[in-house]
Amino acid sequence: MPGTGVGGLSSEQGDRSVLNLNVLVLPGDGIGTEVTGEAVKVLRVVASKWGHQLTIREGLLGGIAIHKTGTPFPAETEKLSLAADSVLMGAVGLPEFDNAPPETRPERGLLGIRKAMGVFANLRPVRSYKALLNSSPLKNELVDGVDMIIVRELNGGIYYGTPRGVYDDGPEPYAVNTMAYTKSEIERVTRMGFELARKRRKKMMSVDKSNVLECSQLWRRVVVEVAADYPDVALEHILVDNCAMQLILNPKRFDVVLTENMFGDILSDEGAVLAGSIGMLPSASIGAKKPSGAWTGLYEPVHGSAPDIAGQNKANPFGAIGSVAAMLEYSFGLTEEAAAVNRAMELVLNGGKVTADLKPAGTPATTEQVGEYVCQAI
Ligand code: IPM
Ligand code: MN
């Protein structure tokens, strides 16, 4: 699969070749501002080269939104995100909120927008690039040829379940979180996974903890039911602990990896080790299809706000730029443009012009330089 490997879902926008792209950008916190800055430059180059109209609005999400409005997901941002054709997010999280309760943290803003937009399937492709084999601590022969996509349920599970809270009013403090799934929540993301598998190597690995959790037992039951509609796709189940091990021992056996919200969060960071750096990973969070045929989409690199390197022009913008490629494909049906961005990224990688996280042989490139190189290569 070419490029970021997010490909596989088609958007049916007819044959309109020139589009009016209304994009909301939410840079967020830390390196979010820097990487989305480069991703937006790439989007502008694509728009001008292919003659698309591009309208970019900017909004507040996360810690910066708390500072400016008192809440991590302001009503104005919700309005803008629902009005936009597509949303590009940077990262959220600031160290000053490290000890704050979940409901007042920047991260709550991200959970809020994912839910408000109804983006229930988070597609996180993990692939190796020849030029980056030595960036991974794993042996080259283990990672060479890795090409999988993690399909993470994004609107349910323990991230959203109630009751939740820390209670200090009993004999001793106690805390509770709830993992809950309905059949339809499992079914819709499972269908998305099978559709992707059909367009890839037709292998579906469903990840659960059905030896312990009731949610996982329902998960497995629903996945098996849905699989009956996809007899051409080979289905396997794996327990999440074993999956974590197999991802390192034999990553090439995976094609589509389907899993619930928290397992997907954890496994995708592990996937970053295969790709060489978490800065490489793009993601597309997809919801319902709009009347236009485009997918509702929130595009976000997998990495966080990395406060330790924020403001230093060091962050790897590939995750954000790859997310733009995914946006062009899913939200706008612009497969040629998406392929051009993916090709440009690969050219830059092959030229060794990469940021410090990828441990290049020579002087590392800056965030802005990498963005510039990608723009030139398009
Ligand atoms: C991710 C992040 C988020 C998550 C945080 C920032 C809320 O880790 O997108 O993987 O846990 O979903
Ligand atoms: Mn995460």
XYZ file of C-alpha atoms and ligand atoms in Angstrom:
391
model
C 0.000 0.000 0.000
C 1.448 3.346 -1.007
C 2.185 6.320 1.173
C 0.871 6.477 4.697
C -1.203 3.393 4.018
C -4.390 4.975 5.287
C -5.892 4.173 1.886
C -8.704 1.740 1.413
C -11.923 3.608 2.122
C -13.223 5.447 -0.861
C -15.060 8.701 -0.719
C -17.639 9.212 -3.454
C -17.437 12.817 -4.446
C -18.301 12.305 -8.083
C -15.938 13.712 -10.651
C -15.665 17.292 -9.450
C -12.007 17.985 -9.925
C -11.877 21.445 -8.350
C -13.170 21.695 -4.820
C -13.778 24.297 -2.202
C -12.035 22.952 0.884
C -13.210 24.383 4.212
C -10.746 23.185 6.791
C -10.699 23.905 10.491
C -7.231 23.754 12.037
C -6.873 23.166 15.769
C -3.150 23.437 16.486
C -3.653 22.778 20.204
C -0.660 22.674 22.514
C 3.091 22.123 22.492
C 4.468 20.862 19.188
C 0.889 20.774 17.842
C 1.314 24.345 16.603
C 4.593 23.589 14.865
C 3.549 20.393 13.091
C 0.157 21.698 11.968
C 1.942 24.807 10.654
C 3.900 22.609 8.244
C 0.887 20.434 7.420
C -1.100 23.540 6.475
C 1.738 24.706 4.199
C 1.525 21.349 2.430
C -2.253 21.698 2.112
C -1.821 25.160 0.581
C 0.697 23.880 -1.960
C -1.695 21.083 -2.948
C -4.630 23.496 -3.237
C -2.713 25.878 -5.444
C -1.176 23.167 -7.637
C -4.535 21.464 -8.299
C -6.578 24.696 -8.339
C -8.726 23.988 -5.271
C -10.139 26.817 -3.198
C -8.907 26.531 0.350
C -10.490 28.295 3.308
C -8.704 27.745 6.586
C -10.185 28.677 9.924
C -8.370 28.284 13.190
C -9.883 27.257 16.499
C -8.984 26.560 20.108
C -8.690 23.125 21.643
C -6.878 21.773 24.698
C -4.683 23.745 27.092
C -4.638 26.872 24.950
C -8.439 26.825 24.955
C -8.461 26.539 28.749
C -6.178 29.557 28.944
C -8.230 31.660 26.570
C -11.775 30.552 27.381
C -11.702 28.511 30.582
C -12.692 25.239 28.895
C -10.730 22.717 26.754
C -13.496 22.379 24.115
C -15.242 25.750 23.765
C -18.738 25.903 22.221
C -17.288 28.037 19.426
C -14.843 25.252 18.511
C -17.689 22.750 18.466
C -19.655 25.010 16.115
C -16.668 25.511 13.828
C -15.853 21.796 13.764
C -19.376 20.832 12.770
C -19.473 23.535 10.078
C -16.097 22.644 8.539
C -15.699 20.067 5.762
C -12.772 18.629 7.625
C -10.729 19.203 10.778
C -6.961 18.993 11.291
C -5.795 18.731 14.886
C -2.247 19.063 16.262
C -1.882 17.788 19.822
C -3.264 18.603 23.239
C -1.713 18.517 26.697
C 0.360 20.815 28.887
C 2.513 19.828 31.870
C 0.897 22.479 34.085
C -2.270 20.340 34.058
C -0.460 17.141 35.049
C -2.160 17.021 38.423
C -5.539 18.329 37.311
C -8.582 16.022 37.414
C -9.621 14.544 34.041
C -12.622 16.840 33.579
C -10.491 19.993 33.566
C -7.551 18.689 31.550
C -6.667 19.633 27.948
C -7.163 15.981 26.916
C -10.846 16.290 27.756
C -11.107 18.713 24.836
C -9.933 16.026 22.437
C -12.389 13.494 23.833
C -15.101 16.154 23.508
C -14.460 16.886 19.846
C -14.166 13.195 18.931
C -17.569 12.592 20.460
C -19.184 15.776 19.108
C -18.055 14.965 15.562
C -19.072 11.327 16.006
C -15.751 10.058 14.700
C -15.950 6.500 15.950
C -13.203 4.817 13.951
C -9.618 5.922 14.380
C -7.440 4.574 11.594
C -3.782 4.403 12.539
C -1.591 2.968 9.791
C 1.768 1.620 10.877
C 4.247 0.888 8.126
C 7.975 0.728 7.760
C 9.892 2.891 5.336
C 13.105 1.488 3.833
C 14.899 4.710 4.657
C 13.932 4.419 8.316
C 14.736 0.791 9.070
C 17.635 1.845 11.294
C 15.476 4.327 13.186
C 13.681 1.442 14.869
C 15.483 -0.303 17.739
C 14.221 -3.608 16.310
C 16.221 -5.659 13.818
C 15.801 -4.558 10.194
C 14.453 -7.928 9.073
C 11.718 -7.725 11.695
C 10.419 -4.327 10.622
C 11.168 -4.353 6.887
C 7.813 -4.818 5.143
C 5.581 -4.038 8.114
C 2.275 -2.679 6.808
C -0.712 -2.720 9.108
C -3.530 -0.468 10.104
C -4.851 -0.258 13.620
C -8.582 0.428 13.651
C -9.294 1.842 17.080
C -12.843 2.364 18.354
C -12.892 6.036 19.370
C -16.255 7.033 20.807
C -16.845 4.456 23.527
C -15.297 2.151 26.085
C -13.581 3.196 29.282
C -12.745 6.663 27.922
C -16.416 7.642 28.081
C -18.194 5.130 30.350
C -20.056 6.232 33.463
C -20.028 6.114 36.416
C -16.591 7.603 36.662
C -14.867 9.660 39.309
C -12.632 9.834 42.337
C -14.661 9.721 45.560
C -13.218 11.000 48.796
C -16.352 10.763 50.919
C -16.109 7.124 52.054
C -13.967 5.347 54.649
C -11.117 5.668 52.171
C -10.778 7.351 48.781
C -11.875 5.228 45.867
C -12.036 5.718 42.118
C -14.128 4.178 39.393
C -14.098 4.002 35.597
C -16.520 2.045 33.500
C -15.850 0.145 30.315
C -19.099 -0.189 28.391
C -19.983 -1.058 24.799
C -23.251 -1.478 22.961
C -23.600 -3.906 20.112
C -24.080 -1.111 17.578
C -20.936 0.699 18.730
C -18.932 -2.469 18.142
C -20.668 -3.255 14.900
C -20.065 0.045 13.099
C -16.315 0.122 13.771
C -16.047 -3.575 12.919
C -17.679 -2.961 9.528
C -15.245 -0.137 8.891
C -12.391 -2.537 9.703
C -13.673 -5.251 7.383
C -14.179 -2.757 4.543
C -10.546 -1.730 4.925
C -9.378 -5.338 5.136
C -11.154 -6.082 1.866
C -9.072 -3.481 0.101
C -5.848 -4.642 1.737
C -4.510 -8.160 2.361
C -7.899 -9.409 3.607
C -6.688 -10.275 7.085
C -8.542 -9.125 10.158
C -7.099 -9.474 13.642
C -9.599 -8.589 16.349
C -7.959 -7.776 19.668
C -9.745 -8.227 22.983
C -9.433 -9.488 26.541
C -12.313 -11.924 26.369
C -10.732 -14.249 28.945
C -11.490 -11.586 31.576
C -13.798 -8.798 30.340
C -17.498 -9.016 29.490
C -17.077 -6.083 27.084
C -14.569 -8.201 25.187
C -16.930 -11.161 25.128
C -19.589 -9.037 23.459
C -16.884 -7.565 21.199
C -15.878 -11.027 19.988
C -19.496 -12.105 19.463
C -20.308 -9.044 17.357
C -17.098 -9.311 15.329
C -17.922 -12.931 14.494
C -21.437 -11.931 13.436
C -20.200 -9.128 11.185
C -17.513 -11.390 9.716
C -20.260 -13.522 8.163
C -20.803 -10.650 5.705
C -17.128 -10.707 4.737
C -16.344 -14.323 3.896
C -13.411 -13.178 1.750
C -11.622 -11.757 4.812
C -9.771 -14.141 7.141
C -10.674 -13.394 10.752
C -8.499 -14.169 13.766
C -8.871 -13.188 17.414
C -6.016 -12.401 19.752
C -5.862 -11.430 23.410
C -4.458 -7.949 23.913
C -1.518 -9.034 26.075
C -0.411 -11.543 23.465
C -1.003 -8.958 20.733
C 1.393 -6.568 22.463
C 4.037 -9.281 22.337
C 3.320 -10.402 18.746
C 3.571 -6.806 17.507
C 7.249 -6.926 18.407
C 7.958 -10.611 17.700
C 6.251 -10.862 14.342
C 4.753 -7.550 13.211
C 4.455 -8.623 9.576
C 1.672 -11.064 10.402
C -0.715 -8.119 10.992
C -2.840 -6.440 8.340
C -5.948 -4.885 9.940
C -5.869 -4.759 13.738
C -9.319 -4.028 15.146
C -9.703 -3.075 18.765
C -11.512 -1.058 21.412
C -10.573 2.449 22.494
C -8.014 1.980 25.267
C -6.342 -1.127 23.818
C -5.972 0.790 20.539
C -4.423 3.742 22.313
C -1.793 1.536 23.907
C -1.054 -0.703 20.917
C -0.657 2.230 18.548
C 2.144 3.726 20.637
C 3.804 0.327 20.467
C 3.338 0.434 16.704
C 5.371 3.635 16.673
C 8.458 1.610 17.537
C 7.997 -0.330 14.290
C 7.661 2.865 12.263
C 10.842 4.310 13.750
C 9.266 7.194 15.650
C 5.858 8.123 16.951
C 6.330 11.342 15.004
C 5.813 9.344 11.794
C 2.296 8.151 12.532
C -0.725 9.890 11.000
C -4.284 9.119 11.879
C -7.740 9.619 10.476
C -10.739 9.603 12.782
C -13.747 8.827 10.695
C -17.468 9.133 11.381
C -20.559 8.973 9.234
C -20.613 9.623 5.524
C -21.982 13.084 4.699
C -24.658 13.653 2.038
C -21.825 14.776 -0.277
C -20.332 11.268 -0.039
C -17.314 12.466 1.945
C -16.458 11.011 5.327
C -16.741 13.147 8.430
C -13.130 13.336 9.469
C -10.852 14.588 12.198
C -7.218 14.179 11.238
C -4.630 14.038 13.976
C -1.079 12.772 14.276
C -0.785 9.953 16.813
C 1.860 11.725 18.891
C 1.178 14.034 21.806
C 2.174 17.640 22.539
C 5.780 16.719 23.558
C 6.335 19.688 25.899
C 10.005 18.705 26.270
C 10.773 19.736 22.675
C 7.990 22.275 22.088
C 8.987 25.585 20.535
C 12.366 24.274 19.383
C 11.595 23.587 15.722
C 12.623 19.949 16.273
C 9.349 18.034 16.087
C 8.746 15.577 13.274
C 5.924 16.937 11.065
C 5.400 13.717 9.074
C 2.554 12.504 11.298
C 0.689 15.765 10.692
C 1.542 15.874 6.976
C 0.452 12.245 6.563
C -2.797 13.204 8.264
C -3.314 15.860 5.580
C -2.842 13.165 2.938
C -5.535 11.119 4.686
C -7.823 14.165 4.757
C -7.397 14.755 1.032
C -8.342 11.159 0.385
C -11.253 10.571 2.760
C -12.827 13.941 3.303
C -12.305 15.247 -0.212
C -11.918 12.153 -2.373
C -8.713 13.649 -3.823
C -6.731 10.454 -4.280
C -4.265 11.898 -6.784
C -3.401 14.774 -4.462
C -3.131 12.423 -1.465
C -0.792 10.154 -3.408
C 1.346 13.158 -4.371
C 1.748 14.128 -0.700
C 2.653 10.569 0.252
C 5.169 10.366 -2.588
C 6.713 13.683 -1.586
C 7.096 12.457 1.993
C 8.804 9.317 0.791
C 11.191 11.340 -1.403
C 12.178 13.500 1.550
C 12.660 10.440 3.747
C 14.797 8.759 1.116
C 16.892 11.927 0.882
C 17.642 11.579 4.589
C 16.246 15.017 5.400
C 14.580 14.135 8.661
C 14.220 15.403 12.210
C 16.298 14.282 15.190
C 13.803 11.654 16.423
C 14.659 9.582 13.332
C 18.364 9.677 14.155
C 19.673 10.788 10.739
C 23.331 10.234 9.873
C 24.017 13.944 9.331
C 22.656 17.084 10.981
C 18.960 16.674 11.725
C 16.551 18.851 9.765
C 14.207 21.253 11.537
C 10.418 20.953 11.548
C 10.196 23.850 9.092
C 12.850 22.441 6.791
C 11.073 19.091 6.551
C 7.816 20.918 5.753
C 9.590 22.988 3.126
C 11.232 19.911 1.535
C 7.865 18.157 1.302
C 6.277 21.242 -0.303
C 9.086 21.396 -2.864
C 8.762 17.690 -3.626
C 5.032 17.921 -4.434
C -4.043 9.581 21.420
C -3.784 10.324 22.699
C -5.122 10.699 23.323
C -5.883 9.410 23.611
C -5.022 11.576 24.581
C -4.209 12.818 24.334
C -6.378 11.920 25.102
O -2.997 9.573 23.560
O -4.703 10.148 20.527
O -3.587 8.449 21.288
O -5.659 8.772 24.649
O -6.729 9.050 22.800
Mn -2.266 7.712 22.680
